[in-house]
Coordinates of C-alpha atoms in Angstrom, one line a residue:
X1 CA 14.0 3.6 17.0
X2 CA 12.1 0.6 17.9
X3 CA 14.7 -2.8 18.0
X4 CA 13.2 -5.1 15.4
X5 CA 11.2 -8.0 16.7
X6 CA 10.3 -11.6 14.5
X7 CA 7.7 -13.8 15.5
X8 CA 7.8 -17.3 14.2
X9 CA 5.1 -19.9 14.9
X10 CA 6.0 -23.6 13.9
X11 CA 5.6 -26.8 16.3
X12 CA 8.8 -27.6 15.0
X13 CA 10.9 -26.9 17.7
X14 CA 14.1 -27.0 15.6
X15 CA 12.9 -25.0 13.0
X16 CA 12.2 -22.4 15.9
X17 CA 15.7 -23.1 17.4
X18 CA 17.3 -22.0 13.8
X19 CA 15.1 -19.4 13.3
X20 CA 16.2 -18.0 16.8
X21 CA 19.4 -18.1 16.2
X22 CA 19.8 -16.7 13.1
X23 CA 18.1 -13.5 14.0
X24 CA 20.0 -13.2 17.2
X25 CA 22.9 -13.6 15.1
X26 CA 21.6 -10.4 13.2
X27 CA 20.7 -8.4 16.3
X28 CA 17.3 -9.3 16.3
X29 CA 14.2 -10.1 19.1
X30 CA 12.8 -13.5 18.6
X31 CA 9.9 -14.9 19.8
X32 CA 8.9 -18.4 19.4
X33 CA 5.2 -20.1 19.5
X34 CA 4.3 -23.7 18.9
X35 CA 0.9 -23.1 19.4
X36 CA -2.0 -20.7 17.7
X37 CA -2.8 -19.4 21.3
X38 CA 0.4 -18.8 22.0
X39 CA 1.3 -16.8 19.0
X40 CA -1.7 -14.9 18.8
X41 CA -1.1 -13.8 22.8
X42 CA 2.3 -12.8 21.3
X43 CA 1.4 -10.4 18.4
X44 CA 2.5 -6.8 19.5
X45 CA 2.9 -3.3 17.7
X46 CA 6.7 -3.6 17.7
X47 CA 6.1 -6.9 15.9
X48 CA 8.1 -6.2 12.8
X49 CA 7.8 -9.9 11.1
X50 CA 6.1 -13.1 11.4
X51 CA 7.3 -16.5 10.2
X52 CA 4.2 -18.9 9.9
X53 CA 4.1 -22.5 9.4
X54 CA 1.0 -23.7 7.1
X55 CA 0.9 -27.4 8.5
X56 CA 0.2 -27.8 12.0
X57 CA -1.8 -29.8 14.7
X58 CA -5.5 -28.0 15.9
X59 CA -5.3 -24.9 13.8
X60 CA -3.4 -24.9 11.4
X61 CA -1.5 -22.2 9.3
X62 CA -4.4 -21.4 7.2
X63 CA -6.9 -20.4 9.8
X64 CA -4.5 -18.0 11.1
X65 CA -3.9 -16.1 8.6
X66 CA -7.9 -16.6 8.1
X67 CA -7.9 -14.7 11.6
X68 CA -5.1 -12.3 11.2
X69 CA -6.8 -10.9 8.3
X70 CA -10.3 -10.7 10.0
X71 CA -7.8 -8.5 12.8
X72 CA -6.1 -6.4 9.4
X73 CA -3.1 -7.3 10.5
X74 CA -0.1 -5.5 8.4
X75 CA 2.6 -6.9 9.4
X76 CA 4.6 -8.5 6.7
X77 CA 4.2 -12.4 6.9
X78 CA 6.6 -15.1 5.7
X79 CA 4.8 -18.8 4.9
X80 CA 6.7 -21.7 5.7
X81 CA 6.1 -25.3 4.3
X82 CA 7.4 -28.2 3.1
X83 CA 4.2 -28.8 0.9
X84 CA 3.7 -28.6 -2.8
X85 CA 5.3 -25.5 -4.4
X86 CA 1.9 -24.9 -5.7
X87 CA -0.1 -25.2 -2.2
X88 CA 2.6 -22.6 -1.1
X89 CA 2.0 -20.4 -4.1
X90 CA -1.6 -20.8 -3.4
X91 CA -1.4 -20.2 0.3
X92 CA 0.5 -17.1 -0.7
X93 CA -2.3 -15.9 -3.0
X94 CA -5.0 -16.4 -0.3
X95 CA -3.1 -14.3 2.1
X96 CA -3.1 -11.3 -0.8
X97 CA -7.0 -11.6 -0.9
X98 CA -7.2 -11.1 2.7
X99 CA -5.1 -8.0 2.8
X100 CA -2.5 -9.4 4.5
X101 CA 1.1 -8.5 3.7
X102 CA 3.3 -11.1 2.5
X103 CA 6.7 -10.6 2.4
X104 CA 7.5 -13.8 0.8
X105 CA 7.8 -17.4 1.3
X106 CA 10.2 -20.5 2.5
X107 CA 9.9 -24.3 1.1
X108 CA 10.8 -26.3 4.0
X109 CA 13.7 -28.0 4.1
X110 CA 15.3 -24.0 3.5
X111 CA 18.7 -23.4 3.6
X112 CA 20.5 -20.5 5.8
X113 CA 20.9 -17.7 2.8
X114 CA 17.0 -18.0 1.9
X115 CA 16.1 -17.4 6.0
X116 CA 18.7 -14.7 6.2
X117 CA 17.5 -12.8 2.9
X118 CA 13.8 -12.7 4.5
X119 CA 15.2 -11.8 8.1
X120 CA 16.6 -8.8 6.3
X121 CA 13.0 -7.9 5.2
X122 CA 12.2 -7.3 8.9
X123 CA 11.6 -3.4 9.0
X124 CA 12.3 -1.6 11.8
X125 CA 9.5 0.3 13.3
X126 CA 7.3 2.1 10.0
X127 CA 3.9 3.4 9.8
X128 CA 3.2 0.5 7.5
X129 CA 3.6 -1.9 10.5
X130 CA 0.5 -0.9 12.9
X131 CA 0.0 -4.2 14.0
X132 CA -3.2 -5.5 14.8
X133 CA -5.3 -2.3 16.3
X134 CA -8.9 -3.2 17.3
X135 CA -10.6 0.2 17.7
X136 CA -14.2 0.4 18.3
X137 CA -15.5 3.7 16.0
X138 CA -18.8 5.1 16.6
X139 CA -20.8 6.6 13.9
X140 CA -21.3 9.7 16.1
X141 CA -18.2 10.3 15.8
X142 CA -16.9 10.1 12.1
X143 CA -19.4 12.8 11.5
X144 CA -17.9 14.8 14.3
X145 CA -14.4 14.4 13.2
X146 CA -15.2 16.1 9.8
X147 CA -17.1 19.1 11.7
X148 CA -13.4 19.0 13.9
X149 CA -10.9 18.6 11.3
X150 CA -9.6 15.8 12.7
X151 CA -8.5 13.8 9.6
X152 CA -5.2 14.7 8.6
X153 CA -2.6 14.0 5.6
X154 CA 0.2 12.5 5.2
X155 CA 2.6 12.4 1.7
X156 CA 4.7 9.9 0.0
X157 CA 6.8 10.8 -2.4
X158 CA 7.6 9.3 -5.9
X159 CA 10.9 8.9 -7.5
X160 CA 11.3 8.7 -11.5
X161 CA 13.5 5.9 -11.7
X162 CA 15.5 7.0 -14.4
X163 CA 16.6 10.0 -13.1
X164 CA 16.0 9.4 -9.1
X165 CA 13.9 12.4 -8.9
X166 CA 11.1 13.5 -6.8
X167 CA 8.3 14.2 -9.6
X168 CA 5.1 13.5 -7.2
X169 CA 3.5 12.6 -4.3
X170 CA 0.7 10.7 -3.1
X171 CA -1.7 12.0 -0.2
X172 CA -2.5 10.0 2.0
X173 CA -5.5 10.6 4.5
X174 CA -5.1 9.2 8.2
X175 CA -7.8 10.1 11.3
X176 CA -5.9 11.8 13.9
X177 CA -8.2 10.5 16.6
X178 CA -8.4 12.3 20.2
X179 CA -8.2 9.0 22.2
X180 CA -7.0 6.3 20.1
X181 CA -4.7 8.5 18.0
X182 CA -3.4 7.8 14.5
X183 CA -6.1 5.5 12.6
X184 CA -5.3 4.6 9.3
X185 CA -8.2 4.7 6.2
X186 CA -9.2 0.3 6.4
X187 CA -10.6 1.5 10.0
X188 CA -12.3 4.2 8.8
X189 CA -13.1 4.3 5.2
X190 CA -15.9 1.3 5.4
X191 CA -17.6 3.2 7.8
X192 CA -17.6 6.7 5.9
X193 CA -19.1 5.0 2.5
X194 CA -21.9 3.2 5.2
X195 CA -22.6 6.9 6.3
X196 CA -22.7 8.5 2.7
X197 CA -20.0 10.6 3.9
X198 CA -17.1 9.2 1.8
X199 CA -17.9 12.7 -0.6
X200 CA -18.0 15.0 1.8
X201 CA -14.8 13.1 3.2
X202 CA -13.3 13.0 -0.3
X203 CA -13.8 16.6 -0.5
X204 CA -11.9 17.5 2.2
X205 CA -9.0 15.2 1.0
X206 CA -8.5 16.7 -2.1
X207 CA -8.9 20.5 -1.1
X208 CA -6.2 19.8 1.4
X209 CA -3.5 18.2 -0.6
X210 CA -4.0 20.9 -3.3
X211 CA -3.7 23.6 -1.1
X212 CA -0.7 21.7 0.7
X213 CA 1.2 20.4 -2.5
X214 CA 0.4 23.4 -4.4
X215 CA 2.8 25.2 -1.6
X216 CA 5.4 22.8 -2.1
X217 CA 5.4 23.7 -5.8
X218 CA 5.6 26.8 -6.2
X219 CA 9.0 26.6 -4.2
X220 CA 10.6 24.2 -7.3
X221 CA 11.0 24.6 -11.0
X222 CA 9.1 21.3 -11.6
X223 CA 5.6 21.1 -10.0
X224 CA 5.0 18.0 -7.6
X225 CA 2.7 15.4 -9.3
X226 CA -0.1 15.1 -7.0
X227 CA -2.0 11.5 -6.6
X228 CA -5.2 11.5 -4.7
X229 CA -7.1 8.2 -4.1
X230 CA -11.0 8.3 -5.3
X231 CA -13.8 6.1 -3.6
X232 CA -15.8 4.1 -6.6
X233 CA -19.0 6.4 -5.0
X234 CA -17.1 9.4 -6.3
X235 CA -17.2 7.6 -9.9
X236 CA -20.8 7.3 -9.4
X237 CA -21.1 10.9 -8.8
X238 CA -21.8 12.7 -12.1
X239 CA -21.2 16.1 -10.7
X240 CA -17.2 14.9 -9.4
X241 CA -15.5 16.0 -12.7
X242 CA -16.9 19.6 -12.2
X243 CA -16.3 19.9 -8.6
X244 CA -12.3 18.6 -9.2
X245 CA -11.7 20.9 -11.5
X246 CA -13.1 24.0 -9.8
X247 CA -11.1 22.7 -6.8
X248 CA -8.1 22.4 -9.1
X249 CA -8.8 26.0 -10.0
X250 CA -9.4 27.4 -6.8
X251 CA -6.2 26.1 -5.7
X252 CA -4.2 27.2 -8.6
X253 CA -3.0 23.6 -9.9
X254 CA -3.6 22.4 -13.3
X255 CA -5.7 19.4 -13.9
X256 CA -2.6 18.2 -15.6
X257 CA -0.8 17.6 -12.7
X258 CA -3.2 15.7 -10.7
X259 CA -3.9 11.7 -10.8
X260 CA -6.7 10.7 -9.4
X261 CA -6.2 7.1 -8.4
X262 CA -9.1 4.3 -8.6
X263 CA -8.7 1.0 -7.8
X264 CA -9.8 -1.8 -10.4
X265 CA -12.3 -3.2 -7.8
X266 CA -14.2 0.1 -8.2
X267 CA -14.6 0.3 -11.3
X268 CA -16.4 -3.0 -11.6
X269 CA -20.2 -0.6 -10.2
X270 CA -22.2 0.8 -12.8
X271 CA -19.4 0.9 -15.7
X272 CA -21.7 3.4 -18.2
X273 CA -22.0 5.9 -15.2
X274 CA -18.3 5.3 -14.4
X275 CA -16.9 5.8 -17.7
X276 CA -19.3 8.5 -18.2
X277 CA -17.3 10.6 -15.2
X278 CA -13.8 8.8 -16.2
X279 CA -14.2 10.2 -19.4
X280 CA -14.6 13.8 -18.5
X281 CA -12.1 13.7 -16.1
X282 CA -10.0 12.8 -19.0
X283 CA -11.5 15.7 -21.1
X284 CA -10.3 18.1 -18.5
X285 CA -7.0 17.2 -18.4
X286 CA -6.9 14.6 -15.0
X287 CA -4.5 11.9 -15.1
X288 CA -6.2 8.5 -14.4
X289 CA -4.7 6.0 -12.0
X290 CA -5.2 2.3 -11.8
X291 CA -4.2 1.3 -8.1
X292 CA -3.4 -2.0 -6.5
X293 CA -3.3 -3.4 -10.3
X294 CA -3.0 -7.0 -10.3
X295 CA -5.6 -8.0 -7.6
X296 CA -8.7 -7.0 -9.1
X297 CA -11.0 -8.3 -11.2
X298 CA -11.0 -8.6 -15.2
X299 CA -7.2 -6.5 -15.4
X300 CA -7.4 -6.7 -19.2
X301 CA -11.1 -5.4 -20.0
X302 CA -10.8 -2.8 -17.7
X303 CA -7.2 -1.5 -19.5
X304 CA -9.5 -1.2 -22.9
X305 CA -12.5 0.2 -21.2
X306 CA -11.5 3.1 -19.4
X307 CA -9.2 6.0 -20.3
X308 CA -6.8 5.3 -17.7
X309 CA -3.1 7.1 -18.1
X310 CA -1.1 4.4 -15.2
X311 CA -1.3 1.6 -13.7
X312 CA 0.1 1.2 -10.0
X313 CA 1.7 -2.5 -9.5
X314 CA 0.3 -3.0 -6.0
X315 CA 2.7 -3.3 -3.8
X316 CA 2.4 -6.7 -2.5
X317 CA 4.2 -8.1 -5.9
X318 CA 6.8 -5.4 -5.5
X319 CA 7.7 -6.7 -2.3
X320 CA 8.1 -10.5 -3.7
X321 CA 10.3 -10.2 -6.6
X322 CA 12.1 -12.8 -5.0
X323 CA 9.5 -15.0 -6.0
X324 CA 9.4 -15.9 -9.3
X325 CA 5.4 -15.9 -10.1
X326 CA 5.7 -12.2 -8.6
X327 CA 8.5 -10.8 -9.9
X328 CA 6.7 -12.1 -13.6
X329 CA 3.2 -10.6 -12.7
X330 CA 5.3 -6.9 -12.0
X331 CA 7.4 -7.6 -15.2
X332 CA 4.6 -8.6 -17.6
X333 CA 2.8 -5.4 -16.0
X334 CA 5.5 -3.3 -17.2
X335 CA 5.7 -4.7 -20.1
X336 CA 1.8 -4.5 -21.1
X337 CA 1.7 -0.7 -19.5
X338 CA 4.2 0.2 -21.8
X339 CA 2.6 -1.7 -25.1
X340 CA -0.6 0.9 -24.4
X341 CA 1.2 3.9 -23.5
X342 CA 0.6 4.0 -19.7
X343 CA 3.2 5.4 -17.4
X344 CA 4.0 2.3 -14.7
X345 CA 4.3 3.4 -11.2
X346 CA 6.1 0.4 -8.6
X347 CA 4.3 0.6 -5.0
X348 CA 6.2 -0.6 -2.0
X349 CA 9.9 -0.6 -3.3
X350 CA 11.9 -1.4 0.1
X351 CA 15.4 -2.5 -1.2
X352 CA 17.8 -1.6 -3.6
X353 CA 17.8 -4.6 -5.1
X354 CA 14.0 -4.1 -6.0
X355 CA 14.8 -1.1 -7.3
X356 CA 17.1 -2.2 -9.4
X357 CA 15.0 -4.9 -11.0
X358 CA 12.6 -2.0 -11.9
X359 CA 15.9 0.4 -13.6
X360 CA 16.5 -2.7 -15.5
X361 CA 12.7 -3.3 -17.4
X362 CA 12.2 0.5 -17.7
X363 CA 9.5 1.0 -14.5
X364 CA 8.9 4.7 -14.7
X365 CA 8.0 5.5 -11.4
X366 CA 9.2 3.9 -7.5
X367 CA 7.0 4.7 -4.3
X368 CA 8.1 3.0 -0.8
X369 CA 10.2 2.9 2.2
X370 CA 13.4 2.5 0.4
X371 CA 12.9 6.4 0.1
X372 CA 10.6 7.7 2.5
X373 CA 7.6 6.6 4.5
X374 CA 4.0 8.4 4.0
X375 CA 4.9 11.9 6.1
X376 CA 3.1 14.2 8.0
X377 CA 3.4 17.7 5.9
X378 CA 6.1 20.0 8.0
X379 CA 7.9 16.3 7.8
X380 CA 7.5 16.0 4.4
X381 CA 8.9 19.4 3.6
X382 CA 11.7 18.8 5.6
X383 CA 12.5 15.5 3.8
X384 CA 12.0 17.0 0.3
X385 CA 14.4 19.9 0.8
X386 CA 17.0 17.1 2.3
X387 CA 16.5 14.7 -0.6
X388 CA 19.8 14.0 -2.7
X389 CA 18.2 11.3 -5.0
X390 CA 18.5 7.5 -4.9
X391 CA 19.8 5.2 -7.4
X392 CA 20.3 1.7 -6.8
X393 CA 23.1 -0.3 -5.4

């Protein structure tokens, strides 16, 4: 297993002393940078966490993270300051709009316990943290992966929290490329919608999960829930109802035990053609995800307009609970998925405490590393047949 690595960057150079010495107290790398060259020279895949000051001289915290989500950087970021509350709460926000993943933040001066509690978020190595990974894809040869088979699946499962039970499992595509090796979908996905191959792409996705799950569950008494992520171009598609559920049928899983997951973002594109094929979905018995809820647009109009069965509480408030304006926006979500009969599914669940939170306000469903990371399928197997159930600490 890869040694966890930090990387802080603050022109503080006692703040960079403490925070050196408080992870070497917990068995863990440190590097420090007091400069935006510096740091950015310093970024590596084994990077597990990065510890960023907002105010600095020449560039400051803000066009970092500017540049570290133009890279898609995913590894999680804590932002330090002694600023406002509020420009640290809104710092926080524009990292979330650049993709990046924030695992929380520190109001400088910080004492000890708060440092400690966010050194603890600093993962070992997952698939989650693949670093910044600047791979050149030619169109040539998206098209030629599909005729090779190259894109593969990988499963995460999900845990009702009540019982700590595995009840489903979300597929999960990745590009098993023969030169740069595993790519993950924010490399590739752009480019397959550009090339009006995000269908024939989608296809492939879902055939393969049903045929994979389906095998997994006919081995157990309770069939695996299986979630399947939908481009907003397959919502365009007035055909995609028909074609899931002769798919469905072919693979010998009910339409009842499939979500399809859209995010709110795509549902925003033609809403009377969208609704048109949500609606049918619905009328053949697919269960309708909302993904990443909470970072959209409009949250409320779209929960009356379209015949969704869950919401997904994106994972980047999950993660935050220690904050207070996150651990609200995942409560309130509960709370208002509840009022209108939607099962509430928790993304990115790392710690027992967080899982916890979620037992407590009646979350129905947890999905994250504090039970398994995404999984290639022999893997996933394995994991399933090992799986005792988790409850929280």
């Amino acid at each position: 297993m890869t040694p966890r690595r930090i990387l802080i960057i603050d022109d503080d150079p006692d703040v960079g002393a403490l925070v050196m010495a408080a992870a070497q107290h917990k068995g863990i790398a440190c590097v420090v940078a007091a400069d935006a060259d510096t740091f950015l020279a310093a970024i590596t895949p084994d990077t597990s966490l990065i510890l960023l000051d907002l105010v600095m001289p020449k560039v400051d915290g803000v066009e970092l993270l500017r540049m570290l989500g133009e890279q898609k950087c995913t590894i999680p970021i804590v932002l330090m300051s002694g600023v406002g509350a509020r420009i640290l709460e809104t710092a926080v926000s524009l990292a979330k709009s650049l993709g990046l993943n924030v695992a929380g933040h520190l109001r400088k001066p910080f004492r000890i316990a708060e440092l400690d509690a966010l050194l603890e978020l600093a993962p070992e190595s997952k698939e989650a943290v693949h670093a910044i990974k600047d791979v050149c894809l030619q169109d040539h040869e998206i098209a030629r992966a599909l005729l090779q088979d190259e894109f593969v699946l990988h499963y995460q499962p999900q845990i009702e929290i009540a019982t700590g039970e595995v009840v489903g499992v979300e597929a999960l595509v990745r590009w098993q490329h023969p030169v740069h090796g595993l790519i993950y979908p924010d490399s590739f996905i752009a480019h397959c919608e550009g090339l009006d191959l995000i269908g024939q792409l989608g296809s492939l996705v879902a055939a393969r999960a049903l045929s994979e799950i389906a095998a997994l569950s006919g081995t157990r008494s309770r069939p695996l829930i299986l979630s399947i992520n939908v481009s907003a171009f397959s919502l365009l598609d007035l055909s995609f109802p028909d074609t899931m559920f002769d798919l469905a049928r072919k693979h010998n899983k009910k339409p009842e035990e499939i979500v399809l997951e859209i995010t709110e973002t795509g549902l925003v594109r033609e809403l009377s053609q969208t609704l048109d094929v949500l609606t049918r979905l619905r009328m053949k018995g697919f269960h309708i995800s909302i993904d990443d809820f909470g970072t959209g647009y409009a949250m409320m109009q779209q929960l009356q307009n379209i015949p969704a069965t869950e919401i997904k509480i994106d994972r980047s408030f999950v993660m935050n609970m220690n904050n207070k304006s996150d651990r609200v926006m995942v409560l309130k979500t509960i709370e208002i998925g509840h009022e209108l009969g939607l099962k509430v599914v928790a993304e990115g669940v790392e710690t027992a405490k967080n899982l916890e939170i979620l037992r407590a306000h009646g979350c129905d469903i947890a999905q994250g590393y504090f039970f398994s990371k995404p999984l290639p399928p022999a893997d996933f197997s394995a994991w399933l047949a090992n799986y005792q159930g988790a409850q929280a600490s």
